[in-house]
Short mmCIF file of C-alpha atoms in Angstrom, two decimals:
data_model
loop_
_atom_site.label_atom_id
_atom_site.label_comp_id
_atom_site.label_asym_id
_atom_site.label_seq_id
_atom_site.Cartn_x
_atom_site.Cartn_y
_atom_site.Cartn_z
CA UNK A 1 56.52 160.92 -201.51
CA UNK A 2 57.61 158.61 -203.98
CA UNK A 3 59.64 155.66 -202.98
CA UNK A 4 63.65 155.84 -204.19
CA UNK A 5 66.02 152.94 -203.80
CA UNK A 6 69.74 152.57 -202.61
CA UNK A 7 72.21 150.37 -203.36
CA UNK A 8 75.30 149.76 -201.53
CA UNK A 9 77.95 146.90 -200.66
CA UNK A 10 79.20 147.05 -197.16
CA UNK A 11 83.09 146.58 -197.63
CA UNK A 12 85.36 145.75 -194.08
CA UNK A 13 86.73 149.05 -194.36
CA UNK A 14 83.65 150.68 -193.62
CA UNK A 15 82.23 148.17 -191.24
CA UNK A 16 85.58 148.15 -189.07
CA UNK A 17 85.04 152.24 -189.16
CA UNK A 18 81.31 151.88 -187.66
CA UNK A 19 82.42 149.44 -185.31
CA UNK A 20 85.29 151.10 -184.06
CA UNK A 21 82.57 154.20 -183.59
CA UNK A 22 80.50 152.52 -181.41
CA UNK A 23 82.89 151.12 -178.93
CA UNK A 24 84.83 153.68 -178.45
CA UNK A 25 81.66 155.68 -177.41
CA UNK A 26 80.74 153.14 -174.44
CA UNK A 27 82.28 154.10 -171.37
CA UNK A 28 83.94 151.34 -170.40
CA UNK A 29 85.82 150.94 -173.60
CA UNK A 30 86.70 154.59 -172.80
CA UNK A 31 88.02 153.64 -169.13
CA UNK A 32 89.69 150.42 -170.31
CA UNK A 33 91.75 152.15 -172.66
CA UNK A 34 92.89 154.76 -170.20
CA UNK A 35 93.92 152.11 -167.82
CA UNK A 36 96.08 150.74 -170.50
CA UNK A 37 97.86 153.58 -171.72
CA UNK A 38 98.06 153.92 -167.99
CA UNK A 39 99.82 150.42 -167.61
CA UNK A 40 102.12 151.07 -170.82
CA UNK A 41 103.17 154.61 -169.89
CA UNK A 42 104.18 153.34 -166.03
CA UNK A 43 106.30 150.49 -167.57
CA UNK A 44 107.92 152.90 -170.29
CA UNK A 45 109.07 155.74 -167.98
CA UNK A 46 110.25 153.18 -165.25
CA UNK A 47 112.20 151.71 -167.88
CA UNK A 48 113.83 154.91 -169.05
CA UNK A 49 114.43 156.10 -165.44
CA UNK A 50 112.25 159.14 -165.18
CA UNK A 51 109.95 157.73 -162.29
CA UNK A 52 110.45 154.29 -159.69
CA UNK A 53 107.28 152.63 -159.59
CA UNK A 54 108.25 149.10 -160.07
CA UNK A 55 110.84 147.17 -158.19
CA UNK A 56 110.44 144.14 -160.54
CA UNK A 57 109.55 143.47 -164.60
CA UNK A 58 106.12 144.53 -164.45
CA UNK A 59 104.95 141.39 -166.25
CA UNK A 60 100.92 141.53 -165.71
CA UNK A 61 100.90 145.03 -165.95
CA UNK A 62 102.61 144.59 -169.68
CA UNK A 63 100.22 141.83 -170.48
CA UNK A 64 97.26 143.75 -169.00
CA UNK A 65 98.34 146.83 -170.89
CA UNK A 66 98.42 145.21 -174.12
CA UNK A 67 95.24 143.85 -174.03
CA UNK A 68 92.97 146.72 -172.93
CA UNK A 69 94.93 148.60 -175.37
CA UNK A 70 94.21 145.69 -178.28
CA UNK A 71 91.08 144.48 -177.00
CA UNK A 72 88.85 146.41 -179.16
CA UNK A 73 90.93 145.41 -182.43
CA UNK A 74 90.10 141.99 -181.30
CA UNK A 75 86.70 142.31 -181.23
CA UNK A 76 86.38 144.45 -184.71
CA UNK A 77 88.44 141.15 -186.06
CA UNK A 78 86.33 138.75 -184.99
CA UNK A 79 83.19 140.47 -186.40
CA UNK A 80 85.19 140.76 -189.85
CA UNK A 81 85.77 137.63 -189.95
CA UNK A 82 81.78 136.65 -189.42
CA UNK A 83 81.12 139.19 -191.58
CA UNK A 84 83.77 137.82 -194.40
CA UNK A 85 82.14 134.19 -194.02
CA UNK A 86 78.93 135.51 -194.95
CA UNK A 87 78.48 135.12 -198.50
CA UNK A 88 75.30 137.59 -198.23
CA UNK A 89 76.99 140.09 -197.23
CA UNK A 90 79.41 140.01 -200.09
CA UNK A 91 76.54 141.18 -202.68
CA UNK A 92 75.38 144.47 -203.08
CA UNK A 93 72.08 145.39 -200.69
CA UNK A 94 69.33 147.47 -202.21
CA UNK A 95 67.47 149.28 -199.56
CA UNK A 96 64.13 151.01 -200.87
CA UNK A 97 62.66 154.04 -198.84
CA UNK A 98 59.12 154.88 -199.20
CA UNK A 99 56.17 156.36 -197.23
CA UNK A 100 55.23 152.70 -195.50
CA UNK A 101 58.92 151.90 -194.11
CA UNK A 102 61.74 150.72 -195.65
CA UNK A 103 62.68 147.45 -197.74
CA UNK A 104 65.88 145.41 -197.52
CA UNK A 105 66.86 143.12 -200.46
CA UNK A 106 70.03 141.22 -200.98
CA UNK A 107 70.82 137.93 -203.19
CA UNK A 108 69.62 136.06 -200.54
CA UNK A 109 67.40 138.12 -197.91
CA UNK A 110 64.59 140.52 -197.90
CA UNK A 111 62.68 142.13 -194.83
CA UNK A 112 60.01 145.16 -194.80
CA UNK A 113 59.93 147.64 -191.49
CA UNK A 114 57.35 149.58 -191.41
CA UNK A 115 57.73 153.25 -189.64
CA UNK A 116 55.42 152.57 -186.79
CA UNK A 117 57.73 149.85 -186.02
CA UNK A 118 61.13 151.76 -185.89
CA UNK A 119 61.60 153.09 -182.12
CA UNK A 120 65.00 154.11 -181.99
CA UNK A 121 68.10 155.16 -184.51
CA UNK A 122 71.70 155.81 -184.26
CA UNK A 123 74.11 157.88 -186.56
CA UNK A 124 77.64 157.52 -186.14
CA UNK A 125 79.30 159.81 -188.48
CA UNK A 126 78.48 159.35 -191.50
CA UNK A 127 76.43 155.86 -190.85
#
């Protein structure tokens, strides 16, 4: 086989797509955001009179709705941000497949792997 190169630039676009992938395929990320539509779809039909669950202003249950529900965006911003202050990423990546493994280059990096070395790998879509 003869070895063929790659070259890419990972933009936030496509990084915030991967990353919002892979959490919502965990289970608790799953559950967390069921409890929060939960939370928010209590406190929106008690409001509008079609069931009586709370007595009060469900205060916690707003705040604790809002951020299950947001929690995940939270995350995806932080790692945008780390990825944004990393100047490396910012450059294009040339990755360069052959029969040994595969190379990574950037303006700043570069790493081998070799096959024998590779144990597991995960697609998400188209990633």
């Amino acid at each position: 086989m003869e070895d063929f190169s790659i070259t890419t630039r990972l933009t936030g676009k496509d990084y915030a797509k991967v990353m919002y992938s892979g959490l919502y395929r965990k289970p608790a990320f799953i559950a967390a955001t069921i409890l929060g539509l939960y939370f928010i779809t209590t406190i929106i039909l008690d409001r509008l009179d079609v069931i009586t669950y709370y007595s009060t202003t469900p205060y916690m249950e707003i705040f604790l709705g809002l951020f299950l529900l947001l929690f995940p965006t939270l995350i995806i911003l932080i790692a945008l941000r780390q990825l944004r202050s990393n100047r490396s990423f910012q450059h294009d990546i040339t990755y360069t497949i052959g029969e040994n493994g595969v190379a990574v280059q950037g303006l700043t990096f570069k790493g081998a792997f070799h096959w024998g070395h590779i144990i597991k790998r995960k697609e998400r879509g188209h990633f």
